[in-house]
Coordinates of C-alpha atoms in Angstrom, one line a residue:
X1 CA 87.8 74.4 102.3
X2 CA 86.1 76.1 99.6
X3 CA 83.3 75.0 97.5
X4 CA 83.7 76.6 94.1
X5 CA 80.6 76.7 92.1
X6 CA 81.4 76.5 88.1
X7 CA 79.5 78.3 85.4
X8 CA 79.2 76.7 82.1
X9 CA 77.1 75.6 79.4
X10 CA 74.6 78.7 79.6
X11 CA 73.9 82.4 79.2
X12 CA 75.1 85.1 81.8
X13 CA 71.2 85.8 83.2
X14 CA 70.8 81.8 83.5
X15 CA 74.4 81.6 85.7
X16 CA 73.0 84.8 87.7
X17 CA 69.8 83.2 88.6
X18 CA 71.1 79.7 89.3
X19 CA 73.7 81.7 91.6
X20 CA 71.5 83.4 93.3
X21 CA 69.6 80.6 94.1
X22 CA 72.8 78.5 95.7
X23 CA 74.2 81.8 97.1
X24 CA 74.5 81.0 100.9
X25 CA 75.5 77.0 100.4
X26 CA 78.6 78.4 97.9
X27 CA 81.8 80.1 98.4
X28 CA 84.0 80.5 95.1
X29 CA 82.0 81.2 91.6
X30 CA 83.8 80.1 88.7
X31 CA 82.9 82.2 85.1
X32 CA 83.2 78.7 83.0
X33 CA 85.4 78.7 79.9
X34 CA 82.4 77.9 78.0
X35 CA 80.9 81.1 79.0
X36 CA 83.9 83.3 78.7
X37 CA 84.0 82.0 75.2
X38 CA 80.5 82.8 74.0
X39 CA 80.0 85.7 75.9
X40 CA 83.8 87.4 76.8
X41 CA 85.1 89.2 79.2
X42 CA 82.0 90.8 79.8
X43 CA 80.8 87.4 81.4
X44 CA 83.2 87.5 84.0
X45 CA 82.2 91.6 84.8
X46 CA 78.3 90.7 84.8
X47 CA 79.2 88.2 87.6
X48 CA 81.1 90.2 90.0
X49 CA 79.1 92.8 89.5
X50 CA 75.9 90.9 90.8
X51 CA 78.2 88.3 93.5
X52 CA 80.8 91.5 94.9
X53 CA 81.4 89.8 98.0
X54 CA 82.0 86.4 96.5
X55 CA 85.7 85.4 94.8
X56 CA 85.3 85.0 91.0
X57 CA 87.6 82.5 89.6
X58 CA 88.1 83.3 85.4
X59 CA 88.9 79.9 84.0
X60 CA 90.5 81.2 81.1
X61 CA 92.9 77.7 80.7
X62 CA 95.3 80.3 79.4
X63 CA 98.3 79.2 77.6
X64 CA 100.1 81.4 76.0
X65 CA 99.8 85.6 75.4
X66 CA 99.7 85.3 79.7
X67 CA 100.0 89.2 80.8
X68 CA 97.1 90.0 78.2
X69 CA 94.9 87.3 79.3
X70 CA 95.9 88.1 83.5
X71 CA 94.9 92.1 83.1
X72 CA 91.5 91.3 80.8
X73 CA 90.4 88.5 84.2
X74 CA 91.7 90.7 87.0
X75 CA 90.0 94.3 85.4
X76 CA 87.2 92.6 85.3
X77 CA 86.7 91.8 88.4
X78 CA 88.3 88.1 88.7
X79 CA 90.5 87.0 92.0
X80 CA 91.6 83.9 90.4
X81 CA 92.1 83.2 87.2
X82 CA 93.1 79.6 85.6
X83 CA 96.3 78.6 83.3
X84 CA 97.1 75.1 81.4
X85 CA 99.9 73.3 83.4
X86 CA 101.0 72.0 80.1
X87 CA 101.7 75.4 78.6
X88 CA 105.4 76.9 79.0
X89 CA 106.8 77.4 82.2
X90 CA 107.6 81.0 81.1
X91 CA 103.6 81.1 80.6
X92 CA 102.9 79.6 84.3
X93 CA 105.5 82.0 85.5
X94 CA 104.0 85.6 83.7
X95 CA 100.6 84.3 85.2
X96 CA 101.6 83.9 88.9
X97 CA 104.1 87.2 88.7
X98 CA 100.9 89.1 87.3
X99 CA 98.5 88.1 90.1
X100 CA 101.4 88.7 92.7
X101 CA 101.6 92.5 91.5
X102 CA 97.7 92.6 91.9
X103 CA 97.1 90.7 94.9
X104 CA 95.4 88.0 93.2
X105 CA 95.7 83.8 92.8
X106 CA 96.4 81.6 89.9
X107 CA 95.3 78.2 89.5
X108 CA 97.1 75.7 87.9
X109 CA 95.0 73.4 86.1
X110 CA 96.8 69.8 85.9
X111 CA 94.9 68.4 82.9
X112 CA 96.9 65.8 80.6
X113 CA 100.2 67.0 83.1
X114 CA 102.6 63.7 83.3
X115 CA 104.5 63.1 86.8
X116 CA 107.6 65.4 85.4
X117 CA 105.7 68.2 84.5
X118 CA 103.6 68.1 88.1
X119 CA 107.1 68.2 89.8
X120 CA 108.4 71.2 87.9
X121 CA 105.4 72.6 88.7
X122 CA 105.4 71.9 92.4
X123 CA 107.8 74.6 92.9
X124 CA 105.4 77.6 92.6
X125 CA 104.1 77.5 96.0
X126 CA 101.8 80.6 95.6
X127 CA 99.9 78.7 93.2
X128 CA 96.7 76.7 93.7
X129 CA 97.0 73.1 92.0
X130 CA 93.7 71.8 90.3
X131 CA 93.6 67.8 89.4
X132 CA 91.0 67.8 86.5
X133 CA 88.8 65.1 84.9
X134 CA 88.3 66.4 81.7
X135 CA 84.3 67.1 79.9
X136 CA 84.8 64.8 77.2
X137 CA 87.1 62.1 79.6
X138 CA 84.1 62.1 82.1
X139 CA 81.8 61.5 79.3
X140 CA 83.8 58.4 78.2
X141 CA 84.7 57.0 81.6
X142 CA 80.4 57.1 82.5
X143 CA 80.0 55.3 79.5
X144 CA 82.0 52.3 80.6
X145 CA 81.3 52.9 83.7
X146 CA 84.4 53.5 85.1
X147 CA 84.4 56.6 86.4
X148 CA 86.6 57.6 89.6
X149 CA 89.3 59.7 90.7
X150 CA 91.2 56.7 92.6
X151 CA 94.1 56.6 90.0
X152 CA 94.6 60.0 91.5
X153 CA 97.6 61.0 93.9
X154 CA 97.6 64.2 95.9
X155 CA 100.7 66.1 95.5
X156 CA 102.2 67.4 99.0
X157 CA 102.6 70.9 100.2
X158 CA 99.8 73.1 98.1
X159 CA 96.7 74.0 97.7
X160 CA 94.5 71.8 96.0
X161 CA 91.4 71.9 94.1
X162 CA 89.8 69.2 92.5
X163 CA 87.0 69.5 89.5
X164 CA 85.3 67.4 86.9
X165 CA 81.8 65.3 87.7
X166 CA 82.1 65.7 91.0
X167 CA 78.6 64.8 92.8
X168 CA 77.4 63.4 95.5
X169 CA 78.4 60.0 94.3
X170 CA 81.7 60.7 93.7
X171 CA 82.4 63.3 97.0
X172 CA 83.7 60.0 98.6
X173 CA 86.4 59.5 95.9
X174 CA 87.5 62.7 96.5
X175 CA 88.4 62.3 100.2
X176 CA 91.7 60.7 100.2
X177 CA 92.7 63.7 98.1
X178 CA 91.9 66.1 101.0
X179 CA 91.1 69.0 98.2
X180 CA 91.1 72.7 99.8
X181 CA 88.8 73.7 96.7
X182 CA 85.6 71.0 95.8
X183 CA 84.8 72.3 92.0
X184 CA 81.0 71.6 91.4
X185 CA 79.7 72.4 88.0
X186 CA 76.3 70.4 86.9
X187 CA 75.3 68.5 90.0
X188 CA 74.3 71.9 91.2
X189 CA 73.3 73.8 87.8
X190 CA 71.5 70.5 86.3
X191 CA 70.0 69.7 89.4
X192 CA 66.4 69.7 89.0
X193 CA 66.3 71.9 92.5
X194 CA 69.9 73.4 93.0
X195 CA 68.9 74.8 96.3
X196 CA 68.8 71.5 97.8
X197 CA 71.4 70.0 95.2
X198 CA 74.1 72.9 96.8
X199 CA 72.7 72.5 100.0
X200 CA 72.7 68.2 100.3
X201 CA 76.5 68.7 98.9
X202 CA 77.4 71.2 101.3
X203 CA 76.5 68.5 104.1
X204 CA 78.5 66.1 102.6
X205 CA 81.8 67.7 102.3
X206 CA 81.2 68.8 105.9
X207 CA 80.0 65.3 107.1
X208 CA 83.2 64.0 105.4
X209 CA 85.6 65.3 107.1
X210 CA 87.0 67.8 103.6
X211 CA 86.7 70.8 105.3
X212 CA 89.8 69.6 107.3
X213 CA 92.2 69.8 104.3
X214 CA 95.7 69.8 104.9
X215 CA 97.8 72.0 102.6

């Protein structure tokens, strides 16, 4: 099990620093797609370059224009890089054939996927599968208080990852879904200490029994 720390919402110095600072507590770094946007590929070089021994995960949410998108995130340094599950299957396919050539990993983000699309899906083995609570559905679900990834259902035989609020609130929720990749974003970079934010949540998925994750 993997704890993938995500990068978003600030400047490439800011993501170095708060890195640096969770370092030893992380094990995956995630170049956000907010700070691919605003600052490009470059983003995603200016990470590696200061984290060489970590994996760098590019989430790109690619969904179309796939071999482009694959060689800009694996020159630049990326192991992983992320595409939509709802974009073609064609798209999906030029993504995973790409990284197979270069000895890297696609993620298959499951955002807004219905239960047909996740089968067809299924079949690409090599692929890591990520079940997703969007930004703006987080935002709405906190609102009304109902936040919670119970409506959730692990899919059998992959490798999972699962992102979006999670905390130290909501590590329990995430259980049942024995993830192989915990995506942590702002209860880390927000944290008013992320030392002890990355640290405190590293004991939990331990304590919980994640690290055990069946694939």
């Amino acid at each position: 099990m993997y704890i993938q720390l995500a990068l978003d919402r600030m400047d490439i110095n800011q993501a170095i620093q708060i890195t640096q600072q969770v370092e030893e507590y992380i094990d995956w770094i995630e170049v956000g797609t907010s700070l691919i946007k605003e600052f490009g590929i470059k983003s995603i070089e200016a990470i590696k370059r200061a984290f060489p021994g970590k994996m760098i995960v590019a989430d790109t949410k690619t969904m179309d224009n796939a071999v482009y998108e694959c060689n800009l995130c694996f020159e630049a340094g990326a192991g992983v890089m992320t595409v939509m599950g709802v974009a073609p299957l064609m798209t999906v396919e030029a993504c995973l054939k790409e990284a197979s050539i270069r000895g890297k990993k696609v993620m298959i983000d499951l955002l807004n996927t219905n239960e047909s699309v996740r089968q067809q899906l299924l079949q690409y083995k090599e692929a890591i599968f990520c079940i997703h609570v969007s930004k703006d559905e987080q935002e709405f679900a906190q609102q009304h208080k109902n936040f919670n990834f119970a409506h959730f259902h692990r899919p059998t035989g992959c490798n999972l990852a699962v992102a979006g609020g999670i905390s130290a609130a909501t590590m329990k929720q995430i259980q049942p879904l024995h993830p192989s990749i915990v995506i942590i974003g702002s209860a880390i970079t927000r944290a008013e200490h992320p030392e002890r934010a990355a640290r405190e949540l590293r004991q939990l998925v331990r304590n919980r029994g994640i690290d055990d994750a069946s694939n």
